[in-house]
Coordinates of C-alpha atoms and ligand atoms in Angstrom, one line a residue:
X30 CA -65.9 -12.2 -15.6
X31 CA -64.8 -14.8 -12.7
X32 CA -62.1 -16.8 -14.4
X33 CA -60.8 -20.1 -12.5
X34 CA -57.5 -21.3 -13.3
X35 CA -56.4 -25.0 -12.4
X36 CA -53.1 -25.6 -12.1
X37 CA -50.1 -23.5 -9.7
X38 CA -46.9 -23.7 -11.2
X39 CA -45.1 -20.9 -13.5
X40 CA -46.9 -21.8 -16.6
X41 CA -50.0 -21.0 -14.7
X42 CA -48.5 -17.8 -13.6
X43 CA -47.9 -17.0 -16.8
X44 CA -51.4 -17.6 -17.8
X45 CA -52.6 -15.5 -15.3
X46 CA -51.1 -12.3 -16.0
X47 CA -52.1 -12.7 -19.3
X48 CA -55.4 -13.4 -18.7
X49 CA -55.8 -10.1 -16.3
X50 CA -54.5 -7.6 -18.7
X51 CA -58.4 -7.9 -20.4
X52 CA -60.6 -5.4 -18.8
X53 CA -64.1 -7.9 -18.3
X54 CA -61.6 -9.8 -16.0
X55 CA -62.9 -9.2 -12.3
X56 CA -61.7 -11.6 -10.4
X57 CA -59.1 -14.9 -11.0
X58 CA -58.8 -17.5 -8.7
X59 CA -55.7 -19.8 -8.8
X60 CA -56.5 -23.6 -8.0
X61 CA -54.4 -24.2 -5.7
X62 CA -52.3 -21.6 -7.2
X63 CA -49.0 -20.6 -5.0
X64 CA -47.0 -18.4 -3.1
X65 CA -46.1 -15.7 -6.1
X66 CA -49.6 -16.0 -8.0
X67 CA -51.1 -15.1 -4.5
X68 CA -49.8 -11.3 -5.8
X69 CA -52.5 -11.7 -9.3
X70 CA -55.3 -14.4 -8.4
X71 CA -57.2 -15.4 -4.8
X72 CA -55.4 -18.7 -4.6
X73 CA -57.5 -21.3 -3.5
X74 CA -56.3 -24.6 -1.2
X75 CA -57.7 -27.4 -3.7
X76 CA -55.5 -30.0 -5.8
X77 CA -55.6 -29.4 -9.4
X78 CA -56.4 -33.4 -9.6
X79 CA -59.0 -33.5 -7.3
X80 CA -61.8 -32.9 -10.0
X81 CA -64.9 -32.9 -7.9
X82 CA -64.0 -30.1 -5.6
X83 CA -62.5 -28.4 -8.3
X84 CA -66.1 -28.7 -10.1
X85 CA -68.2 -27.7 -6.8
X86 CA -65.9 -24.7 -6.2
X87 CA -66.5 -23.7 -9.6
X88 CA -70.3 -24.6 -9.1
X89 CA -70.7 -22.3 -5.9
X90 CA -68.7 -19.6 -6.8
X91 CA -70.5 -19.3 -10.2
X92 CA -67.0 -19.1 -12.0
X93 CA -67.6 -17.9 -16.3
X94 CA -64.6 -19.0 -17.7
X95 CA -61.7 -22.0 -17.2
X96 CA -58.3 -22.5 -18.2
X97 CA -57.6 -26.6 -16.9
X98 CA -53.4 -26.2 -17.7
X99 CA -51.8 -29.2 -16.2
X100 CA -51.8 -32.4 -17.7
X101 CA -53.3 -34.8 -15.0
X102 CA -56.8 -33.3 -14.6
X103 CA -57.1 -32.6 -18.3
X104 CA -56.4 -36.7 -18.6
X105 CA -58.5 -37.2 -15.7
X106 CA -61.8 -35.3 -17.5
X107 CA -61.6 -32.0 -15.7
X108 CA -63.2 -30.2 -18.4
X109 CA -65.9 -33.0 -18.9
X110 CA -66.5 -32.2 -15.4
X111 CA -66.9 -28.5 -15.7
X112 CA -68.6 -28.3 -19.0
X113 CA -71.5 -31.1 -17.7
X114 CA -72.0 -28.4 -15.4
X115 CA -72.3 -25.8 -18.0
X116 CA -69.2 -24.2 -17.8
X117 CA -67.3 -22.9 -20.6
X118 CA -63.5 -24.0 -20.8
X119 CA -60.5 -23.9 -22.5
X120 CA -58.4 -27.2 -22.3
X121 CA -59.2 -30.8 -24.2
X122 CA -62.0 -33.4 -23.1
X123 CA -60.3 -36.4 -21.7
X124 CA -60.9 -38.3 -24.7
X125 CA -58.5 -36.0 -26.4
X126 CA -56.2 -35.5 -23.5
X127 CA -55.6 -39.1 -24.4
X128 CA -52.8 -37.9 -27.2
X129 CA -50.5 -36.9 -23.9
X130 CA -51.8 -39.4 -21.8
X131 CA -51.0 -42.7 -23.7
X132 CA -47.8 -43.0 -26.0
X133 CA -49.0 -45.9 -27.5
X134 CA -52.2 -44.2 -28.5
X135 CA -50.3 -41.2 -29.9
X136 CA -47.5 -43.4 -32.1
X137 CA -50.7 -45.3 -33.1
X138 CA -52.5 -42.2 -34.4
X139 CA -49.3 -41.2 -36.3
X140 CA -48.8 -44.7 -38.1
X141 CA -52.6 -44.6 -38.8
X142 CA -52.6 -41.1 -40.5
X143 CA -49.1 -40.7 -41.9
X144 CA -47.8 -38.0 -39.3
X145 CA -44.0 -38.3 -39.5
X146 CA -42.9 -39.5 -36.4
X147 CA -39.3 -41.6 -34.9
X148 CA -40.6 -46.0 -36.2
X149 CA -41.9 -48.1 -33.4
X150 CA -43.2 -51.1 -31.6
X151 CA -45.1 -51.3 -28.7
X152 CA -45.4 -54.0 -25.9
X153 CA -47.0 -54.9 -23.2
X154 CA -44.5 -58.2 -22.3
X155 CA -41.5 -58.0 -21.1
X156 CA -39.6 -60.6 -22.3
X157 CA -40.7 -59.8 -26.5
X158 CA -39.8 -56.1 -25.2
X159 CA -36.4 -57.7 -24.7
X160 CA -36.2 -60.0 -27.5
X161 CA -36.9 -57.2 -29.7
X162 CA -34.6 -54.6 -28.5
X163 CA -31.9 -57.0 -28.9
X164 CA -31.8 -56.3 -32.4
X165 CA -32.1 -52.8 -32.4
X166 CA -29.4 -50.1 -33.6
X167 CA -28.2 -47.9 -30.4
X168 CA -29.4 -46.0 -28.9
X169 CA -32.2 -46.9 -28.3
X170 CA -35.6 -45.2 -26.7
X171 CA -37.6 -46.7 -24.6
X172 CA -40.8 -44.8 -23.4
X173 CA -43.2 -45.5 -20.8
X174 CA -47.1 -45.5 -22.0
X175 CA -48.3 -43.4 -19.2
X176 CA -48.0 -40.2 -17.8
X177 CA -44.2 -39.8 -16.0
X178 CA -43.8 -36.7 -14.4
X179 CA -42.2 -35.7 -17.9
X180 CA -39.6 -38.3 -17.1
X181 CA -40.7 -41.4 -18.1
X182 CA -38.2 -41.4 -21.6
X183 CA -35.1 -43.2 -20.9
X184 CA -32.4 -43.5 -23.8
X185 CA -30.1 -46.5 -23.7
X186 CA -26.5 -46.9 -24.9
X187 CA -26.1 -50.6 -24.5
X188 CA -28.0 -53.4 -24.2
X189 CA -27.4 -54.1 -20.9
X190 CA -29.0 -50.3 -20.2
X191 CA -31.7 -51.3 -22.6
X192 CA -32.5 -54.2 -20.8
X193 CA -32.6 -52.2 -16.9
X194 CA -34.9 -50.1 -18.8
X195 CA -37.4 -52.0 -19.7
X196 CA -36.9 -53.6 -16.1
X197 CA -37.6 -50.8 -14.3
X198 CA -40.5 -49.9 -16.1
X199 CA -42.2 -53.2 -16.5
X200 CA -41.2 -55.1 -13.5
X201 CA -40.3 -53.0 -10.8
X202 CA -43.1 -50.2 -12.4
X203 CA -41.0 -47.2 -10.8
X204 CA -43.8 -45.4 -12.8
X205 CA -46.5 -47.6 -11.5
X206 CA -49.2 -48.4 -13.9
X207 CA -47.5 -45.7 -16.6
X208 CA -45.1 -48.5 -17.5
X209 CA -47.7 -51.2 -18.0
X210 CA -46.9 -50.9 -21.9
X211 CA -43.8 -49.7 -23.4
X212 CA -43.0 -48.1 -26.7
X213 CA -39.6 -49.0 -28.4
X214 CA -38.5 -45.9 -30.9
X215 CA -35.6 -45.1 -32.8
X216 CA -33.9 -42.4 -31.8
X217 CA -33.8 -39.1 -33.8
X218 CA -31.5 -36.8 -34.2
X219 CA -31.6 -32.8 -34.8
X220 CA -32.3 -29.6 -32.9
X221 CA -35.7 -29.9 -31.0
X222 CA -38.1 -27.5 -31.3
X223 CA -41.8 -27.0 -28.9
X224 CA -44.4 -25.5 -31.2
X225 CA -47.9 -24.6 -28.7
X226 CA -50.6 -24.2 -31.2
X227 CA -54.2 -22.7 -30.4
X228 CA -56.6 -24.8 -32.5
X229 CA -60.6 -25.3 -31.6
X230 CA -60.7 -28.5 -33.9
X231 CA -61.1 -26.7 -37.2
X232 CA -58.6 -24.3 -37.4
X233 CA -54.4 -24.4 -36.2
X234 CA -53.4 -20.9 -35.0
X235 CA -49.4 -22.1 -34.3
X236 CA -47.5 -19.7 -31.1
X237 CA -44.1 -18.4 -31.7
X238 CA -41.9 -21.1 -31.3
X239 CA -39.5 -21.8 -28.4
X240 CA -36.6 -23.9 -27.5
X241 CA -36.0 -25.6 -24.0
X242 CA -33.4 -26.5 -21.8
X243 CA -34.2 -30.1 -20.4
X244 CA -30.8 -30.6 -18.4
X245 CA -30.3 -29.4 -15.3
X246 CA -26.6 -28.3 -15.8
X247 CA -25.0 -26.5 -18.5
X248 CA -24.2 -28.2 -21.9
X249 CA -26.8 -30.3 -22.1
X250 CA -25.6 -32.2 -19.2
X251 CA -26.6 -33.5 -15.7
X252 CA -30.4 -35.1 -15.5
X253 CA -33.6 -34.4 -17.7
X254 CA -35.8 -32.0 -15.6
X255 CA -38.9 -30.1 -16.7
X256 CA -37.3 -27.4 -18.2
X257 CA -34.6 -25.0 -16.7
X258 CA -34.9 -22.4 -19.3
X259 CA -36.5 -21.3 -22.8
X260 CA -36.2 -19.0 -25.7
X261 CA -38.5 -17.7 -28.3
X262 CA -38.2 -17.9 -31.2
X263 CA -36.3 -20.7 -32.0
X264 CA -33.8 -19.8 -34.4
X265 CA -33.9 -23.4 -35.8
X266 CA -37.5 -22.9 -36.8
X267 CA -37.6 -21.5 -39.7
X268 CA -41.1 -19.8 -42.0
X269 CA -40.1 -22.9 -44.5
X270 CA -40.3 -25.6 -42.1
X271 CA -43.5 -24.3 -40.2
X272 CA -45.1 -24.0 -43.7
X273 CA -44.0 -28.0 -43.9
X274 CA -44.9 -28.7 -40.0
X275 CA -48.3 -27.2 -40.8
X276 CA -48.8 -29.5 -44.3
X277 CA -47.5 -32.4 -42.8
X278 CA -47.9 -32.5 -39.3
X279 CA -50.6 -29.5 -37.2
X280 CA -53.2 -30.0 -39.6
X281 CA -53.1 -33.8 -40.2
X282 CA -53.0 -34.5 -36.4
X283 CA -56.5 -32.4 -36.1
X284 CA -58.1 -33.7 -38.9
X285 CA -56.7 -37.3 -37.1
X286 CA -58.4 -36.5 -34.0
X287 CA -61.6 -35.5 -35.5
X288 CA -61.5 -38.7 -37.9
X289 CA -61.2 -40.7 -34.8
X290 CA -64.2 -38.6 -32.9
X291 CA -61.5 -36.8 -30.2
X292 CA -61.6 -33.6 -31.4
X293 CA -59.2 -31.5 -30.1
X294 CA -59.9 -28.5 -28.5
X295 CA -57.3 -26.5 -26.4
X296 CA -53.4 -26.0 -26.6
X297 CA -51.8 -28.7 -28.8
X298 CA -48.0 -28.5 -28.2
X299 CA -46.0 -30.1 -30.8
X300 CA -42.4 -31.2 -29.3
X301 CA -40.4 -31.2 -33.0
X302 CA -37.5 -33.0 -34.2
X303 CA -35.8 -31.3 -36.8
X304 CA -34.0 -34.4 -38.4
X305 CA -32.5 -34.6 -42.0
X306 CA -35.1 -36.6 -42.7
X307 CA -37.4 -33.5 -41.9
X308 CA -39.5 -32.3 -38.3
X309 CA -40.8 -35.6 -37.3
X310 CA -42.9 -35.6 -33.7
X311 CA -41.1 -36.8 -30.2
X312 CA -44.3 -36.1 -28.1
X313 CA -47.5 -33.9 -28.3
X314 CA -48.6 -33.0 -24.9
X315 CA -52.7 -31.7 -24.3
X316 CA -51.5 -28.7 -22.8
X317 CA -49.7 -25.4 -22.7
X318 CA -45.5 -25.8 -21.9
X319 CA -43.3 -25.4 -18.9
X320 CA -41.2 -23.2 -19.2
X321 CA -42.4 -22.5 -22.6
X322 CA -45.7 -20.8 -21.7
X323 CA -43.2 -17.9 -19.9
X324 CA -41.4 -17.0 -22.8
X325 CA -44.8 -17.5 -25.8
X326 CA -47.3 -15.1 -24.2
X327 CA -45.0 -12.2 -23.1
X328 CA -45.0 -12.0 -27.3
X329 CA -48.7 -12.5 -27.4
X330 CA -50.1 -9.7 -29.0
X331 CA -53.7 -10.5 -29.1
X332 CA -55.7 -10.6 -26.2
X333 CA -55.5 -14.6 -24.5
X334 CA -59.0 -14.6 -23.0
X335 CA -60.7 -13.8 -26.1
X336 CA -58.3 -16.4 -28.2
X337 CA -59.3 -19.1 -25.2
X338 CA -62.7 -18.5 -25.1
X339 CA -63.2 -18.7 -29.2
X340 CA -61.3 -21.7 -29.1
X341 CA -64.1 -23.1 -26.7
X342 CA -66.9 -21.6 -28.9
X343 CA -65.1 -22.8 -32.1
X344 CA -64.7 -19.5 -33.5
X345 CA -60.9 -19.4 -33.8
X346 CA -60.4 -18.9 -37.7
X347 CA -62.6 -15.4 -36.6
X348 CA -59.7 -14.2 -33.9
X349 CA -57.0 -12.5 -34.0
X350 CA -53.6 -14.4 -32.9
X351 CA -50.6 -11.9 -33.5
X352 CA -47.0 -12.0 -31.6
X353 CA -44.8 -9.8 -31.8
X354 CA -41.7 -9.6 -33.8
X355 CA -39.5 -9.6 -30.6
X356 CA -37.5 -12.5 -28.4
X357 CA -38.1 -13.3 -25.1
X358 CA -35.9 -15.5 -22.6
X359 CA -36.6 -17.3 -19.2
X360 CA -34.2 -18.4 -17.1
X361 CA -35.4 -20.9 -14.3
X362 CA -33.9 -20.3 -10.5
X363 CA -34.7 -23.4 -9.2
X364 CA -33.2 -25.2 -5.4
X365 CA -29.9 -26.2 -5.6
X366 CA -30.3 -30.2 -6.1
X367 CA -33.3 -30.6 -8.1
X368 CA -34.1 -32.6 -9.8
X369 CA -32.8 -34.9 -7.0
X370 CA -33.1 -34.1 -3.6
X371 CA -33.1 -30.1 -2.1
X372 CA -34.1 -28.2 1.0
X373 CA -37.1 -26.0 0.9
X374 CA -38.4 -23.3 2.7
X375 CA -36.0 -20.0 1.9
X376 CA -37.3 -16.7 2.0
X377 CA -37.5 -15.3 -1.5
X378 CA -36.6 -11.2 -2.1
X379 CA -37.4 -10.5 -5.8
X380 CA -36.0 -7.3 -7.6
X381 CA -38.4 -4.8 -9.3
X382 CA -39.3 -5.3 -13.1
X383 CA -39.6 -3.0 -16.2
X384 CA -42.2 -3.3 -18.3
X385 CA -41.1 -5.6 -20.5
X386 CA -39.9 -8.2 -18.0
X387 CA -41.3 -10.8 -15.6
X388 CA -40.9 -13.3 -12.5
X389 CA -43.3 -16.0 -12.7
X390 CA -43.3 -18.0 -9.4
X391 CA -43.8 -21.5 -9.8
X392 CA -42.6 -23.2 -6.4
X393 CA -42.8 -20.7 -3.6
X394 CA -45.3 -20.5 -0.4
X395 CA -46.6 -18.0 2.1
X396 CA -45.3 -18.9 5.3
X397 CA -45.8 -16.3 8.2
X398 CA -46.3 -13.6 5.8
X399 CA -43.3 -13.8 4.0
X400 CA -42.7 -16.1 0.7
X401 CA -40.3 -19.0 1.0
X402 CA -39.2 -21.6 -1.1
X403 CA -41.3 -25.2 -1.7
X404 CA -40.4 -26.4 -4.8
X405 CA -37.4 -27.6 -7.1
X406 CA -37.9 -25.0 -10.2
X407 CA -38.7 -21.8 -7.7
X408 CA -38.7 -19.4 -10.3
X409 CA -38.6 -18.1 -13.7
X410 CA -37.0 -14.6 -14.7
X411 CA -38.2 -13.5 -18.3
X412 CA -37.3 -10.4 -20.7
X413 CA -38.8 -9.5 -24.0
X414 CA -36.5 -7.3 -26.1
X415 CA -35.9 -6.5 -29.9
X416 CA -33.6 -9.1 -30.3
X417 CA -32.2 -12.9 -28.2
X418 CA -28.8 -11.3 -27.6
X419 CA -30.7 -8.6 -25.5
X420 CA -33.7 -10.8 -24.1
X421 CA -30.4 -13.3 -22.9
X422 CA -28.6 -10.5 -21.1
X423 CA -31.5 -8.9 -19.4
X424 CA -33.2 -12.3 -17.9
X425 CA -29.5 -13.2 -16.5
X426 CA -29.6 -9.3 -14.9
X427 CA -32.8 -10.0 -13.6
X428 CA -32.0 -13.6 -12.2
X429 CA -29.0 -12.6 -10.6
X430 CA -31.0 -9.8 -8.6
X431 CA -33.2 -12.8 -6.9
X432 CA -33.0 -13.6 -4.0
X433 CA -32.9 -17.3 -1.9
X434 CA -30.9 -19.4 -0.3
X435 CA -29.7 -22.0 -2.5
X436 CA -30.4 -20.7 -5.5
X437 CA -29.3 -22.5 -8.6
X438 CA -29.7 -21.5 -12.3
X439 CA -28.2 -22.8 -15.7
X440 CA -25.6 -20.2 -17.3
X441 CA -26.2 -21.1 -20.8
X442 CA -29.8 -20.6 -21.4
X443 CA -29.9 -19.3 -25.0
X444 CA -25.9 -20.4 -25.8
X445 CA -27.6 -22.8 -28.7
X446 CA -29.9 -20.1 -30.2
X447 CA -27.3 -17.7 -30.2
X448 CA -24.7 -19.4 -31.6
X449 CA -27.4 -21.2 -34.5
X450 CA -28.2 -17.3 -35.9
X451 CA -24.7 -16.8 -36.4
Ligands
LIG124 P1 -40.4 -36.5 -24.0 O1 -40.7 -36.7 -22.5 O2 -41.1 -37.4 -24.9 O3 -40.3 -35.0 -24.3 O4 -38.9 -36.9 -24.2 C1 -37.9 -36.3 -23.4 C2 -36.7 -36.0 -24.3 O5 -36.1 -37.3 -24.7 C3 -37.0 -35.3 -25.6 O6 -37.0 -33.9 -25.4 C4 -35.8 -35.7 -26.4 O7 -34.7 -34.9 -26.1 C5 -35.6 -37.1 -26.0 N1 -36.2 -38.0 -26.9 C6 -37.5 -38.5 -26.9 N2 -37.7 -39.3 -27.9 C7 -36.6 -39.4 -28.7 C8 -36.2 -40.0 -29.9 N3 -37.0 -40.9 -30.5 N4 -34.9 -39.8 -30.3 C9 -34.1 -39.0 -29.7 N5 -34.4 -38.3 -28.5 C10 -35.6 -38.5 -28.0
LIG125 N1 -41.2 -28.1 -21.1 C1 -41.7 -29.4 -21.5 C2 -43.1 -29.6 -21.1 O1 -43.9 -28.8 -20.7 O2 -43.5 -30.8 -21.3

């Protein structure tokens, strides 16, 4: 089978070793792919938004199977795109993709169907946006409708901060047309959880659970980024709560999207608040994690192209979808600076792995032969063992034997879980 995978970061890396460890697998090709995955797929020099070459390269190359993994071309109808051309996929149409892509559609879909979720208002003026918020306890969260780069969430202290907020969304748009409408939200309080399910519209096959690290410095401080670390499982998550996330939250939001003909098809990924009111939902997104994907399919025991292509045919409650009983850690070694500002272009030496380890490369380029550093997040280093304490300990031994200049990395990925089993 030709598989075609859109997307190039180290979720998508992730994806691909996965997806070659099934023997009908003949070739992969990474769109665009990057500097690392150049060592498992024939990356390929297309944007993973630009949908109509990605649907003529697919056309002429007579690809059987694809995995759409980023959020943008998903929104944008990627896999309308390919499947009008008869192409079988794995990812959501765009009129599901719709539950990442608009906030205000998602918070509506939960008021609608009774899906616990933080209490809301939405608005598309600026001065009842204002008004409003005057009144609200702090802190308060203000959300942009649109699609942010993952940082379109900003959580105000005073009014005055509330008030810049909703400035520099709605006025000044620093997130363009994303900011358009807003959503107000009470703010939550608990450990977080991200819960990637595998569900083909009928049935909800749920992944391990992980637990990310959204700052970019250690304890939880320094800027939101798009992950610099992850766990699985997450201590936090326990077989009693996902029993009560499934009842009140994985099957409801399916049955939601099918009432409201968006059916669902894909990776769901439930980002959970555990608050003493019960898991309530921050954000779905229409897509697989990052950095959660690196630490949820090294414990995949199943095979993923069979799981992905019976979610496409709807024959998921028929597949098999086992982890293993294990724990798996991934520590990001991203450019010193990110998520602000950082110099690029460092050759990167990586260490050998064991079997039970990996390095997914998620921003890294062939330059003259020799891979060198593009991106913010560079890197992730990730260890499956028998237990967290051991999966912690062996991604640090295996981060520490990378090699680039400027190399940053948090030293506390796993600190929470750790501490929350004893
Ligand atoms: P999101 O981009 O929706 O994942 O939001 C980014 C982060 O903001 C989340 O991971 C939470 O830590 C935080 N957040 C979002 N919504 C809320 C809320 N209602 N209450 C508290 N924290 C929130
Ligand atoms: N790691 C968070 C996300 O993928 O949105």
């Amino acid at each position: 089978m030709k598989i075609m995978v859109v997307g190039g970061g180290g979720r998508e890396h992730a994806i691909i070793k996965a997806l070659k460890k099934n023997p009908t697998v003949t070739e992969i090709f990474a769109l665009p792919g990057n500097g690392g995955i150049a060592a498992d797929a024939t990356c390929v020099d297309i944007g993973a938004k630009d949908i109509d070459a990605i649907s003529a390269f697919a056309k002429e190359n007579a690809i059987d199977f694809a995995v759409v993994a980023p959020d943008d071309p998903l929104v944008l109808g990627c896999v309308d795109a390919l499947e009008a051309l008869g192409i079988p996929c794995f990812g959501p149409r765009a009129n599901a993709a719709i539950i990442e892509g608009s906030k205000v559609f998602s918070k509506n879909l939960m008021k609608k169907y009774g899906i616990p979720t933080a209490s809301y208002e939405v608005f598309d003026d600026i001065h009842a946006a204002i008004a409003y918020a005057q009144d609200c306890p702090l802190p308060i969260v203000v959300k942009a409708d649109g699609l942010a780069l993952g940082k379109g969430v900003l959580i105000a202290n005073s009014r005055h901060e509330v008030n810049e907020a909703l400035r520099s969304l709605m006025e000044e748009k620093i997130f363009g047309t994303s900011g358009s409408s807003v959503v107000i939200e009470e703010f939550l309080t608990g450990p977080e959880v991200s819960v990637l399910a595998f569900t083909d519209g009928k049935v909800v096959r749920p992944m391990v659970s992980s637990m990310d690290h959204k700052r970019a410095r250690d304890n939880d401080e320094g800027l939101n980024t798009g992950g610099m670390g992850t766990v699985a499982p997450n201590p936090y998550y326990t077989k009693e709560i996902a029993d009560l996330c499934m009842e009140t939250i994985f099957l409801p939001t399916i049955q939601a999207m099918n009432a409201e003909g968006r059916t669902f098809k894909g990776c769901l990924y439930f980002g959970l608040m555990l608050t003493p009111n019960g898991p309530k939902v921050i954000e779905y997104n229409c897509r697989f994690g990052d950095p959660e994907t690196q630490v949820v399919l090294p414990l995949l025991e199943s095979d993923l192209l069979t799981i992905m292509r019976a979610v496409a045919d709807g024959t998921l409650a028929d597949t098999d979808v086992t982890f293993s009983s294990g724990a798996a850690c991934c520590v990001v070694c991203a450019s010193d600076g990110y998520p602000g500002s950082y110099k690029t272009g460092y050759p990167i030496t990586l260490p050998k792995t064991a079997e039970n380890e990996e390095i997914y490369v998620a921003g890294a380029k062939c330059k003259d032969g020799t891979v060198v550093t593009s991106g913010g997040r560079v890197l992730g280093t990730v260890a499956v063992r028998e237990t967290l304490r051991d999966a912690v300990d062996a991604a640090y031994a295996l981060a520490d034997k990378v090699s680039f200049e400027n190399k940053y990395y948090r030293s506390d990925i796993g600190k929470r879980a750790l501490a929350a089993m004893e």
